[in-house]
Coordinates of C-alpha atoms in Angstrom, one line a residue:
Chain A
M1 CA 99.1 89.6 48.7
T2 CA 98.5 92.1 51.4
Q3 CA 97.5 91.4 55.0
T4 CA 94.0 92.5 54.4
D5 CA 93.6 90.2 51.4
F6 CA 95.0 87.3 53.4
T7 CA 92.7 88.0 56.3
K8 CA 89.8 88.0 53.9
L9 CA 91.0 84.8 52.3
V10 CA 91.2 82.9 55.6
L11 CA 88.2 84.4 57.3
P12 CA 85.7 81.9 56.0
F13 CA 87.6 78.9 57.2
K14 CA 89.8 79.9 60.1
D15 CA 87.1 78.8 62.6
K16 CA 86.9 75.5 60.8
V17 CA 90.6 75.1 61.2
F18 CA 90.3 75.9 64.8
R19 CA 87.5 73.5 65.4
L20 CA 89.2 70.7 63.7
A21 CA 92.4 71.4 65.7
K22 CA 90.3 71.4 68.8
R23 CA 88.6 68.2 67.9
L24 CA 92.0 66.5 67.6
L25 CA 94.0 68.2 70.3
V26 CA 91.0 68.7 72.6
S27 CA 92.5 71.5 74.7
R28 CA 91.5 75.0 73.6
E29 CA 95.0 76.5 74.1
E30 CA 96.6 73.7 72.0
A31 CA 94.0 74.3 69.3
E32 CA 94.6 78.0 69.3
D33 CA 98.3 77.6 69.1
A34 CA 97.9 75.1 66.2
T35 CA 95.5 77.4 64.4
Q36 CA 97.9 80.3 64.8
E37 CA 100.8 78.3 63.5
I38 CA 98.8 77.1 60.5
L39 CA 97.7 80.6 59.6
I40 CA 101.3 81.8 59.9
K41 CA 102.4 79.0 57.7
L42 CA 99.8 80.0 55.1
W43 CA 100.8 83.6 55.3
K44 CA 104.4 82.8 54.7
N45 CA 103.5 80.9 51.6
N46 CA 101.0 83.5 50.5
E47 CA 102.6 83.8 47.1
K48 CA 101.9 80.2 46.4
I49 CA 98.4 80.2 47.8
K50 CA 97.0 81.6 44.6
E51 CA 98.1 78.4 42.9
Y52 CA 96.0 76.2 45.1
R53 CA 92.6 75.7 43.7
N54 CA 91.0 75.0 47.0
V55 CA 92.8 76.9 49.8
E56 CA 90.3 75.7 52.4
A57 CA 90.7 72.0 51.7
F58 CA 94.5 72.6 51.6
S59 CA 94.4 74.3 55.0
M60 CA 92.2 71.6 56.5
T61 CA 94.6 69.0 55.3
M62 CA 97.5 71.0 56.7
T63 CA 95.6 71.2 60.0
K64 CA 94.9 67.5 60.1
N65 CA 98.6 66.6 59.5
F66 CA 99.8 69.2 61.9
C67 CA 97.6 68.0 64.7
L68 CA 98.3 64.4 64.1
D69 CA 102.0 65.1 64.2
R70 CA 101.6 67.0 67.4
L71 CA 99.6 64.1 68.9
K72 CA 102.4 61.7 67.9
S73 CA 105.1 63.8 69.5
K74 CA 103.0 64.2 72.6
Q75 CA 102.6 60.4 72.8
A76 CA 106.3 60.0 72.3
Q77 CA 107.0 62.4 75.1
N78 CA 104.5 60.6 77.3
L79 CA 102.5 63.7 77.9
K80 CA 98.8 63.8 78.3
I81 CA 96.9 66.6 77.0
V82 CA 94.9 68.2 79.8
H83 CA 91.6 69.5 78.7
S84 CA 89.2 71.1 81.1
N85 CA 88.1 74.1 79.2
Y86 CA 85.1 73.7 77.2
Q87 CA 83.7 76.9 76.1
D88 CA 80.5 78.1 77.7
H89 CA 77.8 77.2 75.3
N90 CA 75.3 79.9 75.8
V91 CA 72.2 77.8 76.2
S92 CA 69.8 79.6 78.4
L93 CA 66.8 77.5 78.4
Q94 CA 66.1 75.4 81.4
K95 CA 65.8 72.3 79.4
D96 CA 69.0 72.8 77.7
L97 CA 70.7 73.3 81.0
E98 CA 69.5 69.8 82.0
N99 CA 70.8 68.5 78.8
R100 CA 74.2 70.2 79.3
D101 CA 75.7 67.1 80.7
S102 CA 74.5 64.8 78.0
V103 CA 75.7 67.3 75.4
D104 CA 79.1 67.3 76.9
W105 CA 79.0 63.6 76.9
V106 CA 79.0 63.7 73.1
S107 CA 82.3 65.4 73.0
K108 CA 83.8 63.0 75.4
I109 CA 82.5 60.1 73.4
I110 CA 83.9 61.6 70.2
E111 CA 87.3 61.9 72.0
E112 CA 87.4 58.2 72.3
L113 CA 86.9 57.6 68.6
P114 CA 89.8 56.8 66.3
E115 CA 91.4 59.9 64.9
Q116 CA 90.3 59.1 61.3
Q117 CA 86.6 58.9 62.5
K118 CA 86.9 62.1 64.5
I119 CA 88.2 64.0 61.5
I120 CA 85.5 62.7 59.2
L121 CA 82.7 63.3 61.7
Q122 CA 83.9 66.8 62.4
L123 CA 84.1 67.6 58.7
R124 CA 80.7 66.1 57.9
D125 CA 78.4 66.6 60.8
I126 CA 79.8 69.9 62.1
E127 CA 81.3 71.6 59.0
E128 CA 78.9 70.0 56.6
Y129 CA 81.5 69.2 53.9
D130 CA 80.5 67.0 51.0
Y131 CA 82.2 63.7 50.5
D132 CA 84.5 64.9 47.7
E133 CA 85.8 67.7 50.0
I134 CA 86.4 65.2 52.9
A135 CA 88.1 62.9 50.5
K136 CA 90.7 65.6 49.7
V137 CA 91.4 66.2 53.3
V138 CA 91.6 62.6 54.6
D139 CA 92.8 61.1 51.4
M140 CA 90.3 58.3 51.4
N141 CA 87.6 57.2 48.9
P142 CA 84.0 58.3 49.5
T143 CA 82.9 54.8 50.3
A144 CA 85.5 54.3 53.0
I145 CA 84.5 57.7 54.3
R146 CA 80.8 56.7 54.5
V147 CA 81.7 53.5 56.3
A148 CA 83.9 55.4 58.9
L149 CA 81.2 58.0 59.3
S150 CA 78.5 55.4 59.9
R151 CA 80.6 53.7 62.5
A152 CA 81.3 56.9 64.3
R153 CA 77.7 57.9 64.3
K154 CA 76.5 54.6 65.6
T155 CA 79.2 54.4 68.3
I156 CA 78.2 57.8 69.6
R157 CA 74.6 56.9 69.8
E158 CA 75.2 53.6 71.4
K159 CA 77.3 55.1 74.0
L160 CA 74.8 57.9 74.6
I161 CA 72.0 55.3 75.0
N162 CA 74.1 53.3 77.4
T163 CA 74.9 56.4 79.5
H164 CA 71.3 57.4 79.6
Q165 CA 70.1 53.9 80.6
Y166 CA 72.6 52.9 83.1
G167 CA 73.9 56.2 84.2
I168 CA 77.4 54.9 84.2
K169 CA 80.3 57.0 82.9
Chain B
M1 CA 57.8 67.0 59.3
A2 CA 56.3 63.5 59.6
L3 CA 58.0 61.3 62.2
N4 CA 58.1 58.5 59.7
N5 CA 60.1 60.6 57.4
I6 CA 62.5 61.6 60.1
E7 CA 63.0 58.0 61.2
Y8 CA 63.7 57.0 57.6
L9 CA 66.2 59.8 57.3
L10 CA 67.8 58.8 60.6
E11 CA 68.3 55.2 59.4
K12 CA 70.0 56.6 56.3
Y13 CA 72.0 58.9 58.5
D14 CA 73.3 56.1 60.6
N15 CA 74.5 54.3 57.5
G16 CA 76.3 57.4 56.2
E17 CA 74.0 57.6 53.3
T18 CA 72.2 61.0 53.8
S19 CA 73.0 64.0 51.7
I20 CA 73.9 67.3 53.2
A21 CA 70.4 68.6 52.5
E22 CA 68.9 65.6 54.3
E23 CA 71.2 66.1 57.2
Q24 CA 70.1 69.8 57.4
Q25 CA 66.5 68.6 57.5
L26 CA 67.4 66.5 60.5
K27 CA 69.3 69.3 62.2
A28 CA 66.3 71.6 61.7
Y29 CA 64.0 68.9 63.2
F30 CA 66.2 68.3 66.2
A31 CA 66.6 72.0 66.9
Q32 CA 63.1 72.1 68.2
D33 CA 62.3 71.6 71.8
E34 CA 59.8 68.9 71.3
V35 CA 61.2 65.7 70.0
A36 CA 59.8 62.2 70.0
P37 CA 61.2 60.6 73.2
Q38 CA 62.7 57.6 71.4
L39 CA 64.8 60.0 69.4
E40 CA 66.3 61.7 72.4
S41 CA 69.8 60.3 71.8
Y42 CA 69.8 61.8 68.3
R43 CA 68.6 65.1 69.6
I44 CA 71.6 65.3 72.0
M45 CA 74.0 64.5 69.1
F46 CA 72.5 67.1 66.8
Q47 CA 72.4 69.7 69.5
Y48 CA 76.0 69.1 70.2
F49 CA 76.9 69.5 66.5
D50 CA 75.0 72.7 66.3
Q51 CA 76.7 74.1 69.4
T52 CA 80.1 73.1 68.4
K53 CA 79.7 74.8 65.0
K54 CA 79.4 78.1 66.8
E55 CA 82.9 78.0 68.3
Q56 CA 85.2 80.6 67.0
F57 CA 88.9 81.2 66.8
T58 CA 89.4 84.5 68.6
K59 CA 93.1 84.7 69.0
D60 CA 95.0 87.2 67.0
V61 CA 97.5 86.0 64.5
P62 CA 100.7 88.0 64.3
L63 CA 101.3 88.4 60.6
E64 CA 104.8 89.7 59.9
T65 CA 104.9 91.8 56.8
K66 CA 107.9 91.0 54.6
K67 CA 110.9 93.1 55.6
S68 CA 111.1 95.8 53.1
H69 CA 114.2 97.7 52.1
I70 CA 112.4 100.9 52.9
Y71 CA 114.0 100.9 56.4
K72 CA 117.5 100.9 55.0
W73 CA 116.7 103.8 52.7
I74 CA 115.1 105.7 55.6
S75 CA 118.4 105.5 57.5
V76 CA 120.3 106.7 54.5
A77 CA 117.9 109.6 54.1
A78 CA 118.2 110.4 57.9
V79 CA 122.0 110.7 57.6
A80 CA 121.7 112.8 54.5
V81 CA 119.3 115.2 56.2
L82 CA 121.6 115.4 59.2
M83 CA 124.6 116.3 57.1
I84 CA 122.7 118.9 55.1
G85 CA 121.6 120.3 58.4
I86 CA 125.2 120.7 59.6
L87 CA 126.5 122.0 56.3
I88 CA 124.0 124.6 55.3
P89 CA 124.6 127.0 58.2
N90 CA 128.4 126.7 57.7
V91 CA 128.5 127.2 54.0
F92 CA 125.6 129.5 53.3
G93 CA 124.7 131.0 56.6
G94 CA 128.1 132.1 58.0
K95 CA 129.3 135.7 57.3
T96 CA 132.3 136.2 55.1
Y97 CA 134.7 139.1 55.9
T98 CA 136.6 141.0 53.2
S99 CA 138.7 143.3 55.4
I100 CA 140.1 143.4 58.9
A101 CA 138.0 146.4 59.7
E102 CA 134.8 144.4 59.4
L103 CA 135.9 141.9 62.0
P104 CA 134.4 142.3 65.5
A105 CA 136.6 144.1 68.0
E106 CA 137.7 141.0 69.9
E107 CA 138.8 139.3 66.7
Q108 CA 140.6 142.5 65.6
E109 CA 142.5 142.5 68.9
V110 CA 143.5 138.9 68.5
Y111 CA 144.6 139.7 65.0
H112 CA 146.8 142.6 66.1
Q113 CA 148.4 140.6 68.9
T114 CA 149.2 137.8 66.5
K115 CA 150.6 140.3 64.0
K116 CA 152.8 141.8 66.8
A117 CA 154.1 138.4 67.9
L118 CA 154.9 137.5 64.3
S119 CA 156.7 140.8 63.6
L120 CA 158.8 140.3 66.7
L121 CA 159.7 136.8 65.5
S122 CA 160.6 138.1 62.1
S123 CA 162.8 141.0 63.4
N124 CA 164.8 138.4 65.4
F125 CA 165.1 136.4 62.3
N126 CA 166.5 139.4 60.5
D127 CA 169.1 139.9 63.3
G128 CA 170.2 136.4 62.8
A129 CA 170.3 136.9 59.1
S130 CA 172.6 140.0 59.3
S131 CA 175.1 138.2 61.5
M132 CA 175.1 135.5 58.9
N133 CA 176.1 138.3 56.4
A134 CA 179.4 138.8 58.3
L135 CA 180.1 135.1 57.8
G136 CA 179.4 135.4 54.1
F137 CA 181.8 138.4 53.9
M138 CA 184.5 136.4 55.7
S139 CA 184.2 133.5 53.3
A140 CA 184.6 135.9 50.4
K141 CA 187.8 137.2 51.9
L142 CA 189.0 133.6 52.3
N143 CA 188.3 132.9 48.6
K144 CA 190.3 136.0 47.7
G145 CA 193.2 134.8 49.9
A146 CA 193.0 131.4 48.3
E147 CA 193.3 133.0 44.8
Q148 CA 196.4 134.9 45.9
V149 CA 197.9 131.7 47.2
I150 CA 197.4 130.1 43.8
Q151 CA 199.2 133.1 42.2
V152 CA 202.1 132.6 44.6
K153 CA 202.3 128.9 43.6
E154 CA 202.4 129.8 39.9
F155 CA 205.2 132.3 40.6
S156 CA 207.2 129.7 42.5
K157 CA 206.7 127.2 39.6
A158 CA 208.1 129.8 37.2
T159 CA 211.1 130.5 39.4
N160 CA 211.8 126.8 39.7
K161 CA 211.7 126.5 36.0
L162 CA 214.2 129.3 35.7
L163 CA 216.5 127.7 38.3
K164 CA 216.3 124.4 36.4
K165 CA 217.3 126.1 33.1
K166 CA 220.3 127.8 34.8
Q167 CA 221.5 124.5 36.2
T168 CA 221.2 122.4 33.0
P169 CA 224.0 124.1 31.1
K170 CA 226.5 123.0 33.7
H171 CA 226.0 119.4 32.9

């Protein structure tokens, strides 16, 4: 497999890998490093890649495991990931500017969710994976995934409503 | 889209029962500016999802190509080219002379000087060799002398025999 072939192969999902990594690791730099490492790992195994039926699902599973490992080692080292760099979302409308805060709240609320729910929510609501695809990545049955997803969605909305009503947090 | 329908879909959504297509309907609905006020919290969520989806990985990934053996062969080729470069002018380019007359004047001079020096050396050797001849001559004389001595010995043996014969009859 040549470099060009490889680039073509990973192009459709490298952003998804990055977004999942960012969802879990929060910091942009960390997520970039993780994505880089995952792509390099894939490249090193590029002979075997052809054997995988679903390279994207495989890569997402790799990303999930990689990031969870990293989080574990961070916790073990007692280091906290600093995250201050949310990308500028180019929302130009006045109304969107007003909402900017509340939109950012969503990401903060998601941060507080359990890892499993974060991953499922990310894959479903942002990447729009179907349940079978999610099942491959998180290794859960579709019913359990639906339950986790429902919990995550409800939690986010509850917290959003609380924030809006009481202005706390 | 009717608000009723949206609310129905949202309920399904909360329970994790919507299909991808239904979720896309919801996303399309919440992408508008005007949304029923009671659904504001959903709008924030869906807007967030929509924005997040646009984030891209922009960093370059350094992909190392597998180390090929081409580099080794390139160095071999370089050495070969170098050697050929050195050899060709020496073997094929240099003039070859067949007689001393063809040599340039300087080299001829050097040749003659060397020749002179060598002939001087050889004449000295010849001197030495002629004095060695005298030695050889002397040794020949010595050999002759030695032969004559042997003859004298034999003569004396013969005389001794004769003397013995003369003495024996007396006994």
